DNA sequence: CTGAAAGCGCTAACAG
DNA sequence: CTGTTAGCGCTTTCAG
């Protein structure tokens, strides 16, 4: 690649100092209109565009924000990232994306980015090991957690109220007259899974029903198959549930497929409620009744918090609203 | 954020010059084991991690690669990005992601990144306006196009043979005895749409059938609804098709929904073949018969080409294989 | 309103 | 094997 023009070529051509060129590039200080015109012409003539590294070094800012994503291929995260970008870009920042999958220590990557000054801040969507020290450290860094509910001691976060959302979902089933409601949960080192599980238990108890451990199934992963398998366990019960709440749509869909294969109709024989409202969930048949999270807004809010943090404020965590979307599966 | 230690603090603490610190940081030159140890201790003591901007400036390399994505939320692209990252990361590069949607001039953003030296190279997944000048310019830059077939005059690309893939899909339908085959195509400024359309026409003609313009419908977008609407047009024909090839799975699924709503069974009354093999397509019922592209491999190959380009080689374009996945919809 | 000059933090000759 | 030194390209006082 050929050598790019640098600021002093432009200065020489325009017959000004590099300081002036810098000023017109950034509109940072008033410049005489005539001079400005000359500089602009020189910029156009040379095709000068500036050099990011020089700029970053001088300003001690990279204008890059890192987003740590657990899994690119999951559209759930993709929408959050869109939300992030929508507020970051107008503010002059760019996205440094890292897939936490395949990274032994994902948050180390992100921490490095900050300490390296590669990124000015981090928005983390990935699971954080509840290491007390880590949380304390993050608190003092330009770091925001998104879609994971964190203890007060940690950095600010944006999330929905997972527990309440689960209560809403189960309450909906209760309102429809269901009394035997199963739960398909996922790895509960994920705090959202744990919270949704808690919500399920609370709703059941509040309704005066007695919890039945047999009705709770732990899916091996978030895949359809894992959902189907967990559903199979429920079906095998002497007294199977008449309704199931799954902590994610993928699990719910897997469960529905399993129920159907076993000759059960959904929702007539067994109702299913999911969580997330993936794009797929509306298209699937029966269309899924599920809890929808404001994905883009989660991302946008996280970005706003981070930007506020970068401008020296101390923004608080935020909890956004969720919504039960009633469709055909329950 | 507190001030980070810089290289000369480490040097002072270790009693060496900054050059030596640099050498142990990068393992760039032999260093006496004893000295190294002292430096390492100083690094640990200060928590020194280096500064990306200083490094970039001195080396004239950012170790950042930009990927220009038309739409984050589309899982198709997400998988390509995963492929890219899988080869980029071990090579010490990081991903700078940009969503082309909502950007008036997406490739300008990418070009800026190169000219700014913000990124060392670009992998573009977005549609490129066939501006002859642009293609010529890109040819000389560290730029690779992925999943779009480009003229020879442009920069290297990685893609499948869209035309042949479409021929395969339609031929499959012909082999099953269909003689009246509809096409649901999309905005043909997308070269892949245009090529798949061409493949459709070629297969029809080779089979000795005469093309019928009425059987070709242009969907307004790639949404399910657009597919449904196009399908409606086909259904309204005096002599509707017995099979349909849609240039994308989303369109195919929309079409299936429309057919079902109209009381047609798929595939019994009307067979449908899609394109892309989205994750959803296997889960949908009926499971979609479709053409699958090697997404991750497309991304990985693009990254390899770009890396080769960066190391001074002149890698050629590559065409990867596709595969017809026969499931239940046809 | 403009210029000179001092860095920002690092790498890479070059000398020793 | 190690230190000195000259930049890399830019922003930002500080004078004028």
XYZ file of C-alpha atoms (C1' of nucleotides) in Angstrom:
692
model
C 0.000 0.000 0.000
C 1.367 3.313 -0.965
C 2.401 5.893 1.573
C -0.367 8.049 2.833
C 0.029 11.804 3.046
C 0.695 13.045 6.531
C -0.153 16.233 8.265
C 3.017 18.095 7.452
C 2.729 17.496 3.753
C -0.612 19.193 3.931
C 0.830 22.001 6.027
C 3.662 22.567 3.613
C 1.349 22.596 0.632
C -0.988 25.055 2.304
C 1.862 27.162 3.619
C 0.697 26.891 7.223
C 1.824 25.058 10.333
C 0.662 21.599 11.213
C -1.195 23.078 14.158
C -3.453 24.926 11.782
C -4.115 21.840 9.741
C -5.055 20.050 12.930
C -7.403 22.863 13.814
C -9.275 22.730 10.566
C -9.419 18.940 10.632
C -11.046 18.964 14.046
C -12.736 22.326 14.069
C -11.114 22.683 17.429
C -10.292 26.390 17.252
C -11.258 29.327 15.079
C -9.291 29.598 11.859
C -9.319 32.478 9.440
C -11.724 31.632 6.605
C -9.081 32.319 4.001
C -6.522 30.165 5.695
C -9.092 27.479 6.206
C -9.895 27.474 2.522
C -6.253 27.063 1.640
C -5.880 24.210 4.060
C -8.989 22.530 2.781
C -7.688 22.722 -0.721
C -4.431 21.169 0.367
C -6.295 18.413 2.141
C -8.313 17.674 -0.945
C -5.234 17.789 -3.145
C -3.254 15.363 -1.048
C -6.161 13.172 -0.066
C -5.172 13.562 3.522
C -7.388 11.744 6.027
C -5.479 11.769 9.265
C -3.883 8.904 11.095
C -5.767 7.176 13.840
C -2.737 6.038 15.801
C -1.142 9.462 15.954
C -4.420 10.913 17.033
C -5.024 8.272 19.675
C -1.575 8.687 21.055
C -1.832 12.434 21.354
C -5.308 12.399 22.802
C -4.995 9.308 24.957
C -8.245 8.059 23.492
C -8.890 5.456 20.866
C -12.547 6.155 20.186
C -13.006 2.421 20.143
C -15.428 0.619 22.409
C -15.204 -3.090 22.915
C -18.228 -5.302 23.077
C -17.671 -8.740 24.481
C -20.201 -11.106 22.966
C -20.719 -14.665 24.175
C -21.689 -15.874 20.737
C -21.930 -13.951 17.491
C -24.251 -16.442 15.925
C -26.922 -15.854 18.526
C -29.326 -13.281 17.132
C -30.225 -12.254 20.628
C -26.814 -10.687 21.104
C -26.729 -9.390 17.580
C -29.681 -7.170 18.297
C -28.077 -5.833 21.438
C -24.998 -4.977 19.443
C -27.163 -3.105 16.975
C -28.528 -1.097 19.852
C -25.029 -0.350 21.037
C -23.896 0.776 17.648
C -26.860 3.036 17.166
C -25.761 5.249 20.029
C -22.032 4.792 19.779
C -21.648 5.759 16.185
C -23.183 9.219 16.375
C -20.855 9.847 19.289
C -17.848 9.128 17.103
C -16.958 5.724 18.450
C -16.372 2.491 16.661
C -17.063 -1.080 17.677
C -14.384 -3.541 18.597
C -16.143 -6.879 18.758
C -14.852 -9.954 20.491
C -16.424 -13.359 20.577
C -16.059 -14.767 24.063
C -16.551 -18.288 22.777
C -13.252 -19.990 22.168
C -11.577 -17.605 24.545
C -10.337 -19.234 27.714
C -10.606 -16.031 29.687
C -12.911 -13.675 27.840
C -12.926 -10.882 30.314
C -9.154 -10.892 30.379
C -9.247 -9.991 26.720
C -11.525 -7.103 27.531
C -9.460 -5.956 30.481
C -6.361 -6.019 28.328
C -8.108 -3.870 25.783
C -8.741 -1.267 28.444
C -5.313 -1.390 30.016
C -3.723 -1.262 26.590
C -5.840 1.739 25.810
C -6.906 -0.184 22.749
C -10.488 0.504 23.754
C -11.836 3.400 25.759
C -14.442 1.197 27.389
C -16.154 -2.169 27.413
C -19.699 -3.400 27.185
C -19.836 -6.950 28.354
C -22.608 -9.329 27.366
C -20.844 -12.414 28.572
C -21.137 -14.320 31.735
C -18.831 -13.110 34.497
C -17.469 -15.481 37.064
C -18.586 -14.144 40.398
C -15.126 -13.307 41.538
C -15.473 -10.579 44.132
C -12.118 -9.038 43.290
C -12.935 -8.840 39.628
C -16.206 -7.070 40.221
C -14.499 -4.534 42.447
C -11.858 -3.876 39.807
C -14.409 -3.426 37.064
C -16.274 -0.932 39.136
C -13.481 1.545 38.669
C -13.087 0.953 34.980
C -15.153 2.161 32.015
C -17.094 -1.083 31.992
C -20.799 -1.797 31.670
C -22.479 -5.146 31.900
C -25.429 -5.751 29.680
C -28.245 -8.228 30.102
C -26.653 -9.798 33.125
C -27.889 -8.770 36.490
C -24.963 -8.039 38.771
C -24.484 -7.519 42.480
C -24.373 -3.930 43.689
C -20.666 -4.198 44.319
C -19.896 -4.569 40.643
C -19.846 -2.224 37.660
C -23.102 -0.718 36.391
C -25.363 -2.980 34.393
C -28.475 -2.900 32.253
C -30.892 -5.756 32.428
C -34.515 -6.666 32.643
C -35.966 -8.023 35.865
C -35.591 -11.678 35.016
C -37.249 -12.896 38.153
C -40.344 -10.777 37.690
C -40.521 -11.722 34.027
C -40.564 -15.387 34.966
C -43.252 -14.718 37.538
C -45.326 -13.045 34.836
C -44.921 -15.972 32.504
C -45.884 -18.546 35.099
C -48.715 -16.402 36.416
C -50.118 -16.292 32.911
C -50.181 -20.072 32.869
C -51.790 -20.139 36.315
C -54.442 -17.700 35.145
C -55.264 -20.063 32.348
C -56.045 -22.655 34.951
C -52.887 -24.708 34.831
C -51.949 -26.282 38.124
C -49.173 -28.565 37.093
C -46.505 -26.459 35.465
C -43.089 -27.749 34.458
C -39.875 -25.772 34.172
C -37.107 -26.305 31.678
C -34.128 -24.397 32.958
C -30.523 -24.023 31.796
C -27.077 -23.895 33.314
C -27.655 -21.757 36.367
C -24.210 -20.305 36.568
C -25.939 -17.964 34.169
C -27.543 -15.583 36.518
C -30.540 -15.049 34.250
C -31.297 -18.754 34.313
C -31.079 -18.801 38.064
C -33.311 -15.755 38.424
C -35.917 -17.102 36.047
C -35.926 -20.317 37.989
C -36.464 -18.359 41.184
C -39.350 -16.499 39.604
C -40.936 -19.787 38.634
C -40.687 -21.089 42.191
C -42.083 -17.889 43.623
C -45.090 -17.867 41.325
C -45.832 -21.491 42.123
C -45.632 -20.902 45.833
C -47.652 -17.735 45.778
C -50.381 -19.660 44.028
C -50.431 -21.986 47.003
C -49.199 -24.926 44.973
C -46.543 -27.142 46.336
C -43.349 -27.250 44.349
C -42.522 -30.565 42.788
C -38.856 -31.123 42.038
C -39.759 -33.597 39.345
C -41.287 -30.825 37.307
C -37.983 -29.015 37.063
C -35.641 -30.157 34.306
C -32.173 -28.873 33.590
C -31.403 -28.735 29.884
C -27.860 -29.701 28.949
C -27.434 -26.666 26.702
C -29.562 -24.079 24.933
C -29.983 -26.166 21.796
C -33.291 -27.391 20.473
C -32.235 -30.915 21.202
C -31.550 -30.141 24.815
C -35.052 -28.714 25.077
C -36.511 -31.770 23.445
C -34.672 -34.032 25.791
C -35.768 -32.147 28.879
C -39.331 -32.249 27.577
C -39.023 -35.981 27.197
C -38.250 -36.232 30.883
C -41.376 -34.292 31.699
C -43.482 -36.491 29.466
C -42.186 -39.591 31.152
C -43.594 -38.509 34.480
C -46.487 -40.459 35.952
C -48.352 -37.231 36.096
C -46.930 -34.985 33.361
C -47.445 -31.219 33.486
C -50.181 -29.517 31.491
C -47.959 -26.535 30.873
C -44.243 -25.806 30.636
C -42.203 -22.675 31.088
C -38.848 -22.813 29.334
C -36.164 -20.261 30.184
C -35.362 -19.717 26.519
C -37.207 -19.886 23.219
C -34.824 -22.388 21.728
C -35.548 -24.725 24.613
C -39.274 -24.073 24.240
C -39.199 -24.919 20.569
C -37.258 -28.084 21.200
C -39.837 -29.024 23.797
C -42.727 -28.399 21.447
C -41.142 -30.617 18.845
C -40.758 -33.369 21.410
C -44.350 -33.036 22.576
C -45.615 -33.223 19.045
C -43.550 -36.246 18.236
C -45.112 -37.876 21.277
C -48.544 -37.147 19.876
C -49.384 -34.257 22.171
C -50.980 -31.135 20.776
C -49.642 -27.714 21.746
C -51.295 -25.842 23.352
C -54.371 -28.067 23.714
C -52.697 -30.935 25.551
C -49.766 -29.029 26.875
C -49.090 -25.317 26.836
C -45.592 -23.892 26.374
C -44.184 -20.482 27.230
C -40.696 -19.473 26.211
C -38.353 -16.579 26.890
C -36.541 -14.092 24.609
C -38.890 -13.658 21.684
C -36.382 -14.547 19.035
C -37.267 -13.575 15.476
C -37.852 -17.244 14.826
C -40.403 -17.534 17.585
C -43.070 -15.606 15.781
C -42.605 -17.655 12.627
C -42.553 -21.049 14.197
C -45.848 -22.910 14.322
C -47.452 -22.702 16.763
C -46.195 -19.168 17.194
C -44.560 -18.963 20.582
C -46.008 -17.287 23.636
C -42.925 -15.820 25.233
C -41.329 -13.034 27.225
C -39.762 -10.395 25.073
C -36.795 -8.350 26.123
C -36.064 -4.939 24.611
C -32.833 -6.052 23.025
C -31.927 -2.967 21.079
C -32.821 -0.802 24.015
C -30.662 -2.895 26.310
C -27.732 -2.284 24.014
C -28.494 1.373 23.516
C -28.825 1.952 27.235
C -25.602 0.146 27.981
C -23.882 2.371 25.468
C -25.357 5.492 27.018
C -24.182 4.448 30.435
C -20.704 3.789 29.123
C -20.557 7.119 27.331
C -21.689 8.882 30.492
C -19.006 7.043 32.392
C -16.411 8.175 29.883
C -17.440 11.769 30.284
C -16.732 11.548 33.963
C -20.173 10.846 35.349
C -21.114 7.962 37.585
C -24.246 6.598 35.944
C -26.387 4.113 37.829
C -27.494 0.661 36.728
C -30.791 0.394 34.935
C -33.518 -2.180 34.747
C -35.648 -2.144 31.641
C -39.145 -3.459 31.114
C -40.064 -6.798 29.613
C -43.286 -7.929 28.013
C -45.246 -11.130 27.814
C -46.158 -11.737 24.195
C -49.152 -14.016 23.969
C -49.335 -16.017 20.781
C -50.431 -19.576 20.059
C -48.316 -21.958 22.114
C -50.048 -21.167 25.397
C -9.337 6.107 35.184
C -5.976 6.164 36.830
C -2.794 6.660 34.875
C -1.361 3.540 33.450
C 2.345 2.746 33.791
C 4.342 3.392 30.656
C 7.401 1.770 29.253
C 9.943 4.041 30.868
C 8.612 3.515 34.345
C 9.228 -0.149 33.823
C 12.654 0.542 32.394
C 13.609 2.732 35.338
C 12.377 0.187 37.839
C 14.285 -2.612 36.161
C 17.351 -0.490 35.640
C 17.420 -1.042 31.895
C 16.633 0.987 28.796
C 13.190 1.132 27.265
C 14.529 -0.747 24.279
C 15.161 -3.744 26.459
C 11.702 -3.592 27.909
C 10.329 -3.499 24.406
C 12.393 -6.515 23.521
C 11.105 -8.612 26.339
C 7.537 -7.502 25.741
C 7.689 -8.625 22.128
C 10.344 -11.288 22.273
C 11.786 -9.486 19.331
C 15.444 -9.946 20.170
C 17.504 -12.086 22.517
C 17.766 -10.727 26.027
C 19.992 -11.970 28.788
C 17.967 -14.299 31.023
C 18.931 -12.355 34.121
C 17.975 -9.035 32.612
C 14.806 -10.525 31.309
C 13.883 -11.709 34.742
C 14.411 -8.270 36.195
C 12.319 -6.705 33.490
C 9.584 -9.238 33.956
C 9.529 -8.486 37.637
C 9.251 -4.784 36.929
C 6.444 -5.436 34.475
C 4.578 -7.442 37.044
C 5.205 -4.865 39.753
C 3.913 -1.963 37.705
C 1.162 -3.867 35.966
C 2.506 -2.651 32.668
C 0.602 -3.851 29.596
C 1.803 -1.647 26.784
C -0.054 0.986 24.894
C -1.758 0.116 21.647
C -1.550 3.569 20.125
C 2.162 3.967 20.705
C 2.728 0.569 19.265
C 0.551 1.196 16.226
C 2.211 4.487 15.541
C 5.700 3.077 15.699
C 4.896 0.000 13.658
C 2.480 1.594 11.210
C 0.091 -1.249 11.898
C -3.022 -1.352 14.005
C -3.588 -5.092 14.087
C -7.228 -4.315 13.553
C -9.229 -5.704 10.653
C -12.537 -4.208 9.726
C -15.499 -6.315 8.722
C -18.275 -4.481 7.004
C -21.541 -6.284 7.701
C -24.798 -5.420 5.963
C -26.852 -6.396 8.978
C -25.711 -7.695 12.338
C -29.032 -9.249 13.120
C -28.821 -11.587 10.171
C -27.379 -14.875 11.432
C -26.054 -15.582 7.988
C -23.473 -12.844 8.361
C -22.865 -13.650 11.984
C -21.554 -17.043 11.028
C -19.250 -15.562 8.435
C -17.883 -13.230 11.071
C -17.228 -16.197 13.310
C -15.228 -17.748 10.520
C -13.268 -14.559 10.102
C -12.485 -14.301 13.764
C -11.362 -17.881 13.990
C -8.432 -17.184 11.683
C -7.788 -13.587 12.557
C -7.430 -14.005 16.254
C -4.607 -16.550 16.269
C -2.797 -14.189 13.926
C -2.972 -11.441 16.506
C -5.624 -9.320 14.917
C -8.822 -7.954 16.344
C -12.169 -7.307 14.741
C -13.504 -3.883 14.014
C -17.119 -4.426 13.083
C -19.306 -1.978 11.232
C -22.948 -2.327 10.418
C -23.530 -1.060 6.920
C -27.219 -0.548 7.606
C -27.955 2.997 8.558
C -24.784 4.102 6.885
C -25.347 6.212 3.815
C -22.066 5.178 2.276
C -20.882 2.017 3.963
C -17.809 1.415 1.918
C -16.695 4.972 2.543
C -16.541 4.112 6.213
C -14.369 1.148 5.389
C -12.142 3.094 3.035
C -11.686 5.734 5.696
C -10.640 3.067 8.132
C -7.910 1.986 5.755
C -6.733 5.458 4.842
C -6.750 6.442 8.484
C -4.732 3.396 9.245
C -7.370 2.578 11.783
C -7.620 -0.854 10.239
C -4.951 -2.799 8.422
C -7.485 -4.299 6.073
C -11.140 -4.800 5.286
C -13.414 -7.754 4.700
C -16.553 -6.562 3.070
C -19.795 -8.521 3.206
C -21.929 -5.688 1.968
C -23.219 -4.900 -1.399
C -20.905 -2.782 -3.527
C -22.232 -0.398 -6.113
C -20.691 -1.430 -9.386
C -18.691 1.703 -9.731
C -15.780 0.810 -11.971
C -13.484 3.348 -10.324
C -14.207 2.023 -6.874
C -13.417 -1.538 -7.826
C -10.142 -0.450 -9.354
C -9.216 1.453 -6.221
C -10.041 -1.464 -3.948
C -7.893 -3.736 -6.005
C -4.834 -1.986 -4.693
C -5.944 -1.943 -1.104
C -5.966 -4.663 1.557
C -9.570 -5.422 0.799
C -11.411 -8.710 0.336
C -15.002 -9.147 -0.637
C -16.861 -12.020 0.907
C -19.942 -13.779 -0.357
C -20.376 -11.373 -3.206
C -19.180 -12.423 -6.597
C -17.201 -9.602 -8.164
C -15.890 -8.831 -11.626
C -12.281 -9.735 -12.327
C -11.297 -6.084 -12.257
C -12.082 -5.749 -8.570
C -10.416 -6.875 -5.381
C -10.226 -10.586 -4.539
C -13.400 -12.235 -3.305
C -14.655 -15.447 -1.779
C -18.025 -16.743 -2.771
C -19.938 -19.791 -3.791
C -21.072 -20.258 -7.373
C -24.529 -18.804 -6.947
C -25.589 -19.528 -10.481
C -24.648 -23.169 -10.323
C -26.263 -23.520 -6.913
C -29.522 -22.223 -8.320
C -29.235 -24.612 -11.232
C -28.806 -27.467 -8.773
C -31.852 -26.432 -6.809
C -34.076 -26.131 -9.850
C -32.694 -29.298 -11.381
C -33.660 -31.124 -8.222
C -37.212 -29.933 -8.688
C -37.136 -30.945 -12.351
C -35.892 -34.387 -11.391
C -38.862 -34.750 -9.127
C -41.054 -34.269 -12.141
C -42.033 -30.643 -11.723
C -42.609 -28.823 -14.964
C -44.088 -25.591 -13.738
C -41.599 -24.038 -11.360
C -41.929 -20.571 -9.910
C -39.153 -18.251 -8.777
C -39.264 -15.820 -5.899
C -36.335 -13.493 -6.332
C -35.111 -10.407 -4.497
C -33.668 -7.027 -5.307
C -31.276 -7.879 -8.120
C -28.840 -5.118 -7.472
C -27.611 -7.834 -5.151
C -25.439 -9.800 -7.415
C -26.272 -13.085 -5.721
C -29.960 -12.540 -6.400
C -29.250 -11.822 -10.000
C -27.019 -14.865 -10.366
C -29.518 -17.179 -8.721
C -32.165 -15.875 -11.048
C -29.897 -16.581 -14.001
C -29.342 -20.112 -12.744
C -33.068 -20.624 -12.530
C -33.546 -19.486 -16.113
C -30.713 -21.657 -17.357
C -32.053 -24.765 -15.676
C -35.513 -24.162 -17.065
C -34.209 -23.666 -20.575
C -31.877 -26.623 -20.485
C -34.851 -28.755 -19.538
C -36.475 -27.637 -22.749
C -39.236 -25.783 -20.937
C -40.220 -22.382 -22.058
C -39.723 -19.631 -19.546
C -42.863 -17.970 -18.299
C -42.391 -14.463 -16.935
C -45.495 -14.844 -14.829
C -43.743 -17.477 -12.756
C -41.076 -15.025 -11.660
C -41.943 -12.823 -8.709
C -39.830 -10.113 -7.185
C -40.134 -9.927 -3.412
C -40.127 -6.434 -1.971
C -37.579 -7.351 0.694
C -36.131 -10.419 2.367
C -38.789 -10.546 5.076
C -41.183 -13.412 5.585
C -44.031 -11.150 4.590
C -42.420 -10.285 1.326
C -42.102 -13.983 0.596
C -45.712 -14.551 1.515
C -46.825 -11.776 -0.738
C -44.830 -13.020 -3.695
C -46.258 -16.475 -3.098
C -49.722 -14.997 -3.163
C -49.044 -13.698 -6.642
C -48.031 -17.165 -7.770
C -51.147 -18.687 -6.282
C -53.340 -16.210 -8.084
C -52.138 -17.458 -11.451
C -54.581 -19.307 -13.669
C -52.104 -22.105 -13.729
C -50.083 -21.884 -10.508
C -46.689 -23.592 -10.233
C -46.310 -26.991 -8.590
C -42.962 -25.968 -7.170
C -41.183 -22.796 -6.151
C -37.538 -21.858 -5.798
C -36.960 -18.920 -3.483
C -33.613 -17.143 -3.475
C -33.538 -17.070 0.317
C -34.865 -19.175 3.166
C -36.754 -16.312 4.732
C -38.620 -15.838 1.475
C -39.223 -19.578 1.233
C -40.666 -19.732 4.718
C -42.921 -16.775 4.047
C -44.093 -18.520 0.910
C -44.829 -21.744 2.750
C -46.899 -19.887 5.276
C -48.875 -18.262 2.502
C -49.428 -21.575 0.739
C -50.650 -23.178 3.923
C -52.997 -20.343 4.691
C -54.437 -20.841 1.226
C -55.071 -24.470 2.046
C -52.194 -25.902 0.015
C -50.033 -28.611 1.507
C -46.242 -28.374 1.272
C -44.711 -30.347 -0.365
C -47.680 -32.424 -1.578
C -49.498 -29.657 -3.427
C -46.578 -27.373 -3.922
C -42.899 -27.989 -3.276
C -40.578 -25.250 -1.999
C -36.801 -24.962 -2.131
C -34.980 -22.162 -0.348
C -31.442 -20.851 -0.195
C -28.985 -20.288 2.682
C -29.812 -23.011 5.151
C -30.379 -20.737 8.090
C -30.393 -22.389 11.506
C -34.117 -21.800 11.562
C -34.661 -23.699 8.354
C -34.014 -27.065 9.866
C -36.360 -26.390 12.765
C -39.223 -24.992 10.794
C -41.945 -27.413 9.826
C -41.801 -28.658 7.180
C -38.027 -28.609 7.437
C -36.721 -26.699 4.476
C -35.035 -28.204 1.464
C -32.432 -25.602 0.661
C -28.972 -24.770 -0.605
C -26.431 -24.460 2.122
C -23.401 -22.231 1.930
C -20.272 -22.887 3.971
C -20.615 -19.710 5.993
C -17.791 -20.141 8.441
C -15.506 -21.295 5.691
C -16.394 -18.293 3.588
C -15.357 -16.054 6.458
C -12.250 -18.013 7.274
C -11.134 -18.030 3.660
C -11.713 -14.318 3.299
C -9.568 -13.769 6.348
C -6.817 -15.969 4.970
C -6.809 -14.072 1.728
C -6.625 -10.785 3.568
C -3.786 -11.962 5.770
C -1.900 -13.166 2.727
C -2.474 -9.807 1.116
C -1.092 -8.075 4.183
C 2.029 -10.147 4.076
C 2.712 -8.921 0.591
C 1.277 -11.743 -1.477
C -1.303 -11.392 -4.215
C -3.822 -14.096 -3.365
C -6.447 -15.034 -5.924
C -10.198 -15.093 -5.500
C -11.788 -18.331 -4.415
C -15.057 -20.054 -5.073
C -16.243 -22.484 -2.429
C -18.642 -25.379 -2.735
C -22.321 -25.327 -1.886
C -24.659 -28.166 -1.089
C -28.288 -28.975 -1.678
C -29.801 -30.109 1.595
C -32.878 -32.191 0.962
C -35.408 -32.124 3.783
C -39.187 -32.035 3.813
C -40.385 -29.005 1.902
C -39.587 -30.458 -1.514
C -5.781 33.885 14.477
C -1.235 31.363 13.876
C 3.297 29.060 14.730
C 6.934 26.739 17.505
C 7.739 23.159 20.262
C 6.946 19.689 23.584
C 5.363 15.543 24.159
C 1.961 11.056 23.779
C 4.426 5.628 24.163
C 6.545 2.776 21.424
C 9.872 0.331 17.843
C 13.948 -0.185 15.238
C 18.174 0.951 13.426
C 22.791 1.780 14.896
C 26.732 1.563 17.822
C 28.987 -0.433 21.047
C 23.329 -8.557 24.686
C 22.153 -3.538 25.653
C 21.627 1.494 25.341
C 21.046 5.774 22.484
C 18.480 7.979 19.467
C 15.495 9.151 15.902
C 11.306 9.092 14.506
C 5.917 7.367 13.845
C 1.674 11.539 13.181
C -0.880 14.042 15.859
C -2.775 17.506 19.627
C -2.066 21.148 22.588
C -0.113 24.573 25.464
C 2.317 28.786 25.167
C 3.738 32.911 22.914
C 3.052 36.207 19.830
